[in-house]
CSV table of C-alpha atoms in Angstrom, one decimal:
chain,number,residue,atom,x,y,z
A,27,MET,CA,-16.4,4.9,5.0
A,28,ARG,CA,-13.4,3.6,3.1
A,29,HIS,CA,-14.4,0.5,1.1
A,30,VAL,CA,-11.7,-1.6,2.6
A,31,ILE,CA,-13.2,-1.0,6.1
A,32,LYS,CA,-16.6,-2.4,4.8
A,33,ILE,CA,-14.9,-5.5,3.6
A,34,ILE,CA,-12.9,-5.9,6.9
A,35,THR,CA,-16.1,-5.4,8.8
A,36,ILE,CA,-17.7,-8.3,6.9
A,37,LEU,CA,-14.6,-10.5,7.6
A,38,VAL,CA,-14.7,-9.6,11.3
A,39,ALA,CA,-18.4,-10.4,11.5
A,40,ILE,CA,-17.8,-13.8,9.8
A,41,SER,CA,-14.9,-14.5,12.2
A,42,ALA,CA,-17.1,-13.6,15.2
A,43,ILE,CA,-19.7,-16.1,14.0
A,44,TRP,CA,-17.0,-18.7,13.5
A,45,ILE,CA,-15.5,-18.2,17.0
A,46,GLY,CA,-19.1,-18.3,18.4
A,47,LEU,CA,-19.6,-21.7,16.8
A,48,LEU,CA,-16.3,-22.9,18.2
A,49,GLN,CA,-17.2,-21.8,21.7
A,50,THR,CA,-20.8,-23.1,21.7
A,51,ALA,CA,-19.9,-26.3,19.8
A,52,VAL,CA,-23.4,-26.5,18.2
A,53,ILE,CA,-21.7,-28.6,15.5
A,54,PRO,CA,-18.6,-30.7,16.3
A,55,ASN,CA,-15.5,-28.6,16.7
A,56,SER,CA,-13.5,-30.8,14.2
A,57,HIS,CA,-16.0,-29.6,11.5
A,58,THR,CA,-16.0,-26.0,12.7
A,59,TRP,CA,-12.2,-25.8,12.3
A,60,LEU,CA,-12.5,-26.6,8.6
A,61,LEU,CA,-15.1,-23.9,7.9
A,62,PRO,CA,-12.7,-21.2,6.9
A,63,ILE,CA,-11.1,-23.5,4.4
A,64,TYR,CA,-14.5,-24.2,2.9
A,65,LEU,CA,-15.2,-20.5,2.8
A,66,VAL,CA,-12.0,-19.9,0.8
A,67,VAL,CA,-12.7,-22.8,-1.6
A,68,LEU,CA,-16.3,-21.5,-2.0
A,69,LEU,CA,-15.0,-18.0,-2.8
A,70,GLY,CA,-12.6,-19.5,-5.4
A,71,CYS,CA,-15.3,-21.5,-6.9
A,72,TYR,CA,-17.5,-18.4,-7.1
A,73,GLY,CA,-14.7,-16.5,-8.9
A,74,LEU,CA,-14.0,-19.3,-11.4
A,75,LEU,CA,-17.8,-19.8,-12.0
A,76,MET,CA,-18.3,-16.1,-12.7
A,77,VAL,CA,-15.3,-15.9,-15.1
A,78,GLY,CA,-16.4,-19.1,-16.8
A,79,VAL,CA,-20.0,-18.0,-17.2
A,80,GLY,CA,-18.9,-14.6,-18.3
A,81,LEU,CA,-16.5,-16.1,-20.9
A,82,MET,CA,-19.2,-18.5,-22.3
A,83,ARG,CA,-21.7,-15.7,-22.6
A,84,PHE,CA,-19.2,-13.1,-23.7
A,85,PRO,CA,-21.2,-10.9,-26.1
A,86,THR,CA,-19.6,-10.5,-29.5
A,87,CYS,CA,-20.7,-8.5,-32.5
A,88,PRO,CA,-19.0,-9.6,-35.8
A,89,GLN,CA,-21.8,-7.9,-37.7
A,90,GLU,CA,-20.8,-4.6,-36.2
A,91,ALA,CA,-17.3,-4.9,-37.8
A,92,MET,CA,-18.9,-5.2,-41.2
A,93,LEU,CA,-21.3,-2.3,-40.6
A,94,LEU,CA,-18.3,-0.2,-39.6
A,95,GLN,CA,-16.5,-1.1,-42.8
A,96,GLN,CA,-19.5,0.2,-44.8
A,97,ASP,CA,-19.6,3.4,-42.7
A,98,ILE,CA,-15.9,3.9,-43.3
A,99,ILE,CA,-16.4,3.6,-47.1
A,100,GLU,CA,-19.3,6.0,-47.0
A,101,ALA,CA,-17.4,8.5,-44.9
A,102,LYS,CA,-14.3,8.4,-47.1
A,103,GLU,CA,-16.4,9.0,-50.2
A,104,PHE,CA,-18.2,12.0,-48.6
A,105,LEU,CA,-14.9,13.5,-47.3
A,106,LYS,CA,-13.2,13.1,-50.6
A,107,GLN,CA,-16.0,15.0,-52.3
A,108,LYS,CA,-15.6,17.8,-49.8
A,109,GLY,CA,-11.9,17.8,-50.5
A,110,VAL,CA,-10.6,16.7,-47.2
A,111,ASP,CA,-7.2,15.2,-47.5
A,112,PHE,CA,-6.6,12.6,-44.8
A,113,GLY,CA,-3.7,10.8,-46.4
A,114,SER,CA,-3.6,7.4,-47.9
A,115,ASP,CA,-3.8,5.0,-45.0
B,12,MET,CA,-38.1,17.0,-20.1
B,13,GLU,CA,-39.4,20.3,-18.8
B,14,GLN,CA,-35.9,21.4,-17.9
B,15,ARG,CA,-35.0,20.9,-21.6
B,16,LYS,CA,-37.5,23.6,-22.6
B,17,GLU,CA,-36.1,26.1,-20.2
B,18,GLU,CA,-32.5,25.8,-21.2
B,19,LYS,CA,-31.2,24.1,-24.2
B,20,ASN,CA,-28.7,21.4,-23.6
B,21,LYS,CA,-25.4,21.4,-25.3
B,22,TYR,CA,-23.1,18.5,-25.6
B,23,SER,CA,-19.3,18.9,-25.8
B,24,ILE,CA,-17.7,15.8,-27.3
B,25,ILE,CA,-14.0,15.6,-26.2
B,26,ILE,CA,-11.8,13.3,-28.4
B,27,PRO,CA,-8.1,13.0,-27.5
B,28,THR,CA,-6.0,12.1,-30.5
B,29,TYR,CA,-2.5,11.0,-31.4
B,30,ASN,CA,-1.8,10.1,-35.0
B,31,GLU,CA,-5.4,9.6,-35.9
B,32,ARG,CA,-5.7,11.7,-39.1
B,33,LEU,CA,-7.9,9.2,-40.9
B,34,ASN,CA,-9.9,8.1,-37.9
B,35,ILE,CA,-10.7,11.7,-36.8
B,36,ALA,CA,-12.1,12.5,-40.2
B,37,LEU,CA,-14.3,9.4,-40.2
B,38,ILE,CA,-15.5,9.9,-36.6
B,39,VAL,CA,-16.4,13.6,-37.3
B,40,TYR,CA,-18.4,12.5,-40.3
B,41,LEU,CA,-20.2,9.8,-38.3
B,42,ILE,CA,-20.9,12.2,-35.4
B,43,PHE,CA,-22.6,14.7,-37.8
B,44,LYS,CA,-24.5,11.9,-39.5
B,45,HIS,CA,-25.9,10.3,-36.3
B,46,VAL,CA,-26.3,13.2,-33.9
B,47,ARG,CA,-29.2,15.3,-35.0
B,48,ASP,CA,-31.5,17.9,-33.5
B,49,VAL,CA,-29.2,18.6,-30.6
B,50,GLU,CA,-26.6,21.3,-30.1
B,51,PHE,CA,-23.1,19.9,-29.9
B,52,GLU,CA,-19.4,20.7,-30.4
B,53,ILE,CA,-16.5,18.4,-31.0
B,54,ILE,CA,-13.3,19.3,-29.1
B,55,VAL,CA,-10.2,17.5,-30.5
B,56,VAL,CA,-7.3,17.5,-28.1
B,57,ASP,CA,-4.3,16.5,-30.2
B,58,ASP,CA,-1.0,15.7,-28.5
B,59,GLY,CA,1.3,17.0,-31.2
B,60,SER,CA,0.7,14.2,-33.7
B,61,PRO,CA,3.4,14.1,-36.3
B,62,ASP,CA,1.1,12.6,-38.9
B,63,GLY,CA,-0.8,15.8,-39.7
B,64,THR,CA,-3.9,15.0,-37.6
B,65,GLN,CA,-4.3,18.8,-36.8
B,66,ASP,CA,-4.2,19.7,-40.6
B,67,VAL,CA,-7.1,17.2,-41.2
B,68,VAL,CA,-9.0,18.8,-38.3
B,69,LYS,CA,-8.5,22.2,-39.8
B,70,GLN,CA,-9.9,21.0,-43.1
B,71,LEU,CA,-12.9,19.5,-41.3
B,72,GLN,CA,-13.5,22.9,-39.7
B,73,GLN,CA,-13.8,24.3,-43.2
B,74,VAL,CA,-16.4,21.7,-44.0
B,75,TYR,CA,-18.4,21.7,-40.8
B,76,GLY,CA,-17.7,25.1,-39.3
B,77,GLU,CA,-15.2,26.3,-36.8
B,78,ASP,CA,-17.8,26.7,-34.0
B,79,CYS,CA,-18.7,23.0,-34.3
B,80,ILE,CA,-15.2,21.6,-34.3
B,81,LEU,CA,-12.7,23.0,-31.9
B,82,LEU,CA,-9.0,22.1,-32.2
B,83,ARG,CA,-7.3,22.5,-28.9
B,84,PRO,CA,-3.8,20.9,-29.3
B,85,ARG,CA,-1.1,20.3,-26.8
B,86,PRO,CA,2.6,20.3,-27.7
B,87,LYS,CA,3.4,16.7,-26.8
B,88,LYS,CA,1.9,13.4,-25.4
B,89,LEU,CA,0.8,14.3,-21.9
B,90,GLY,CA,-1.6,11.5,-21.1
B,91,LEU,CA,-5.3,10.8,-21.3
B,92,GLY,CA,-6.5,12.2,-18.0
B,93,THR,CA,-4.9,15.6,-18.6
B,94,ALA,CA,-6.3,15.6,-22.1
B,95,TYR,CA,-9.8,15.5,-20.7
B,96,ILE,CA,-9.0,18.2,-18.2
B,97,HIS,CA,-7.6,20.3,-21.1
B,98,GLY,CA,-10.7,19.7,-23.3
B,99,LEU,CA,-13.0,20.4,-20.4
B,100,LYS,CA,-11.5,23.9,-20.0
B,101,HIS,CA,-12.7,24.7,-23.5
B,102,ALA,CA,-16.1,23.0,-23.3
B,103,SER,CA,-19.1,25.3,-23.6
B,104,GLY,CA,-21.8,22.6,-23.2
B,105,ASN,CA,-23.5,21.6,-20.0
B,106,PHE,CA,-22.8,17.9,-20.9
B,107,VAL,CA,-19.5,16.4,-21.9
B,108,VAL,CA,-19.1,13.2,-23.9
B,109,ILE,CA,-15.7,11.4,-23.9
B,110,MET,CA,-14.9,8.8,-26.5
B,111,ASP,CA,-11.9,7.2,-28.2
B,112,ALA,CA,-10.8,8.4,-31.6
B,113,ASP,CA,-9.9,5.0,-33.0
B,114,LEU,CA,-13.5,4.1,-34.0
B,115,SER,CA,-13.8,1.4,-31.4
B,116,HIS,CA,-16.5,3.6,-30.1
B,117,HIS,CA,-19.2,4.2,-32.8
B,118,PRO,CA,-20.9,7.7,-32.8
B,119,LYS,CA,-24.2,5.9,-33.7
B,120,TYR,CA,-24.6,5.2,-30.0
B,121,LEU,CA,-24.5,8.9,-29.0
B,122,PRO,CA,-28.3,9.4,-29.4
B,123,SER,CA,-28.9,6.5,-26.9
B,124,PHE,CA,-26.6,8.2,-24.4
B,125,ILE,CA,-28.4,11.5,-24.7
B,126,LYS,CA,-31.8,9.8,-24.6
B,127,LYS,CA,-31.0,7.8,-21.5
B,128,GLN,CA,-29.8,10.9,-19.7
B,129,LEU,CA,-32.9,12.9,-20.6
B,130,GLU,CA,-35.1,10.0,-19.5
B,131,THR,CA,-33.4,9.4,-16.2
B,132,GLY,CA,-31.8,12.7,-15.3
B,133,ALA,CA,-28.6,10.7,-14.6
B,134,SER,CA,-25.3,12.5,-13.8
B,135,ILE,CA,-23.3,10.0,-15.8
B,136,VAL,CA,-24.3,7.6,-18.6
B,137,THR,CA,-21.6,5.0,-19.3
B,138,GLY,CA,-21.4,2.6,-22.2
B,139,THR,CA,-21.3,-1.0,-21.3
B,140,ARG,CA,-20.0,-3.8,-23.6
B,141,TYR,CA,-21.3,-6.5,-21.3
B,142,ALA,CA,-25.1,-5.8,-21.3
B,143,GLN,CA,-27.8,-7.1,-23.7
B,144,GLY,CA,-27.3,-5.4,-27.0
B,145,GLY,CA,-23.6,-4.7,-26.4
B,146,GLY,CA,-20.5,-6.6,-27.4
B,147,VAL,CA,-16.9,-6.8,-28.4
B,148,HIS,CA,-15.4,-7.7,-31.7
B,149,GLY,CA,-11.8,-8.6,-32.4
B,150,TRP,CA,-10.7,-10.0,-29.1
B,151,ASN,CA,-9.0,-13.4,-28.8
B,152,LEU,CA,-9.8,-15.9,-26.0
B,153,MET,CA,-6.9,-14.7,-23.9
B,154,ARG,CA,-8.1,-11.1,-24.1
B,155,LYS,CA,-11.6,-12.1,-23.2
B,156,LEU,CA,-10.4,-14.2,-20.3
B,157,THR,CA,-8.3,-11.3,-18.8
B,158,SER,CA,-11.2,-9.0,-19.3
B,159,ARG,CA,-13.7,-11.3,-17.5
B,160,GLY,CA,-11.2,-12.0,-14.7
B,161,ALA,CA,-10.4,-8.4,-14.2
B,162,ASN,CA,-14.1,-7.5,-14.1
B,163,VAL,CA,-15.1,-10.3,-11.6
B,164,LEU,CA,-12.2,-9.2,-9.4
B,165,ALA,CA,-13.3,-5.6,-9.4
B,166,GLN,CA,-17.0,-6.4,-9.0
B,167,THR,CA,-16.3,-8.6,-6.0
B,168,LEU,CA,-13.9,-6.2,-4.2
B,169,LEU,CA,-15.3,-2.8,-5.2
B,170,TRP,CA,-19.1,-3.2,-5.7
B,171,PRO,CA,-19.0,-0.3,-8.2
B,172,GLY,CA,-22.6,-0.7,-9.3
B,173,VAL,CA,-21.8,-0.6,-13.0
B,174,SER,CA,-21.0,-3.6,-15.2
B,175,ASP,CA,-18.2,-2.1,-17.4
B,176,LEU,CA,-15.6,-0.3,-15.3
B,177,THR,CA,-12.9,0.3,-17.9
B,178,GLY,CA,-15.0,1.5,-20.7
B,179,SER,CA,-14.2,5.0,-21.9
B,180,PHE,CA,-17.4,5.9,-23.8
B,181,ARG,CA,-19.3,8.1,-21.4
B,182,LEU,CA,-21.5,11.1,-21.0
B,183,TYR,CA,-21.1,13.3,-18.0
B,184,LYS,CA,-22.9,16.3,-16.7
B,185,LYS,CA,-20.1,18.9,-17.0
B,186,SER,CA,-20.2,19.9,-13.4
B,187,VAL,CA,-19.9,16.2,-12.3
B,188,LEU,CA,-16.9,15.6,-14.6
B,189,GLU,CA,-15.2,18.7,-13.2
B,190,ASP,CA,-15.9,17.5,-9.7
B,191,ILE,CA,-14.4,14.0,-10.0
B,192,ILE,CA,-11.7,14.4,-12.5
B,193,THR,CA,-9.5,16.5,-10.2
B,194,SER,CA,-9.4,13.8,-7.6
B,195,VAL,CA,-8.4,11.0,-10.0
B,196,VAL,CA,-4.7,10.2,-10.1
B,197,SER,CA,-4.5,6.9,-12.1
B,198,LYS,CA,-3.4,6.5,-15.7
B,199,GLY,CA,-4.4,4.2,-18.5
B,200,TYR,CA,-7.2,1.6,-18.0
B,201,VAL,CA,-7.3,2.3,-14.3
B,202,PHE,CA,-8.1,6.0,-15.0
B,203,GLN,CA,-11.6,5.1,-16.3
B,204,MET,CA,-12.2,2.7,-13.4
B,205,GLU,CA,-11.2,5.3,-10.9
B,206,MET,CA,-13.5,7.9,-12.4
B,207,ILE,CA,-16.6,5.7,-12.3
B,208,VAL,CA,-15.8,4.2,-8.8
B,209,ARG,CA,-15.3,7.7,-7.3
B,210,ALA,CA,-18.5,8.9,-9.0
B,211,SER,CA,-20.3,6.0,-7.6
B,212,ARG,CA,-19.0,6.6,-4.1
B,213,LYS,CA,-20.0,10.2,-4.2
B,214,GLY,CA,-23.5,9.1,-4.8
B,215,TYR,CA,-23.9,10.3,-8.4
B,216,HIS,CA,-26.7,8.8,-10.4
B,217,ILE,CA,-25.1,6.5,-13.0
B,218,GLU,CA,-27.0,4.8,-15.9
B,219,GLU,CA,-25.7,2.4,-18.5
B,220,VAL,CA,-26.4,1.9,-22.2
B,221,PRO,CA,-25.2,-1.0,-24.3
B,222,ILE,CA,-22.4,-0.3,-26.8
B,223,THR,CA,-20.4,-2.4,-29.1
B,224,PHE,CA,-16.6,-2.2,-29.2
B,225,VAL,CA,-14.9,-3.1,-32.5
B,226,ASP,CA,-11.2,-3.6,-32.1
B,227,ARG,CA,-10.0,-2.8,-35.6
B,228,VAL,CA,-6.3,-3.0,-35.0
B,229,PHE,CA,-6.3,-6.6,-33.8
B,230,GLY,CA,-4.8,-6.8,-30.4
B,231,SER,CA,-4.3,-3.1,-30.0
B,232,SER,CA,-5.9,-3.2,-26.6
B,233,LYS,CA,-4.2,-6.4,-25.5
B,234,LEU,CA,-3.3,-6.6,-21.9
B,235,GLY,CA,0.4,-7.4,-21.1
B,236,GLY,CA,1.9,-8.4,-17.8
B,237,SER,CA,2.7,-4.8,-16.8
B,238,GLU,CA,-0.9,-3.7,-17.6
B,239,ILE,CA,-2.2,-6.5,-15.3
B,240,VAL,CA,0.1,-5.4,-12.5
B,241,GLU,CA,-1.1,-1.8,-13.0
B,242,TYR,CA,-4.7,-3.0,-12.9
B,243,LEU,CA,-4.2,-4.9,-9.6
B,244,LYS,CA,-2.5,-2.0,-8.1
B,245,GLY,CA,-5.4,0.2,-9.2
B,246,VAL,CA,-8.0,-2.1,-7.6
B,247,ALA,CA,-5.9,-2.1,-4.3
B,248,TYR,CA,-5.6,1.7,-4.5
B,249,LEU,CA,-9.3,2.1,-4.9
B,250,LEU,CA,-10.0,-0.3,-2.0
B,251,VAL,CA,-8.1,1.9,0.5
B,252,THR,CA,-8.8,5.3,-0.9
B,253,THR,CA,-12.5,5.2,-1.8
């Protein structure tokens, strides 16, 4: 099944529940009408929260950059010994 | 483990290059330093670099042996996806590793890819920068923000089952790579995402190992407006085609 179909199916199911709520009026209709807006706001909040949390906990590795510099020096020395000419940069 | 005794695994490491004469020498040294006790070959796919990358590779062949380092050049810049297909044609291993030549991917992680595959029998092991033990160095706030935003968007819409979609440090069973690479049409960042999403949809077993990503040329992997548009198009394309 195409992935977009899965997502559309979920949206249709949510719409069906919503229409059901409108029809049966378990909660007042004035509230029910606003539910889709709440849903969109909720989705937006989820997105912002995930980006925010991801950004705060973004894993960084400054020590790796230093280790790499050491590896580069070591590699250059070895390769020069072996007579590999890789230019001056 | 038993399977290993019957037939010996061989790993073909495909590295596409363009003007990487220094980096290719460093990366080859580091691969030979860190990958021990397994059979492997390095396949350099050079797109006609004018800086003499191919000469350096030929010198490295003299040091390490021509059967361990294969130079399979192409006449001009023809793109990353076709570089992998080109390298794949010359690969003699039953596993293929793809990695970048610019040292943002460190060969010291190769043993953990191999170990993970042997432990789990996975079809694909993909490096993730976002798991415990992984990380990125050299990105500014804007670059991190775009990266997180792009990731949350793709995770929410595509449910790919892996945490790092656009990473390009991966180990594949050769047959699996051959199977998916022919159906992939995207370029650039989206190429890596399309590969892993298609593999996930086909039900291949995918495992992750943490890797670190050191951006040495500061901002070399920055995302401009056109890249963001390409990325969004890629996500939409994957939504309707996978």
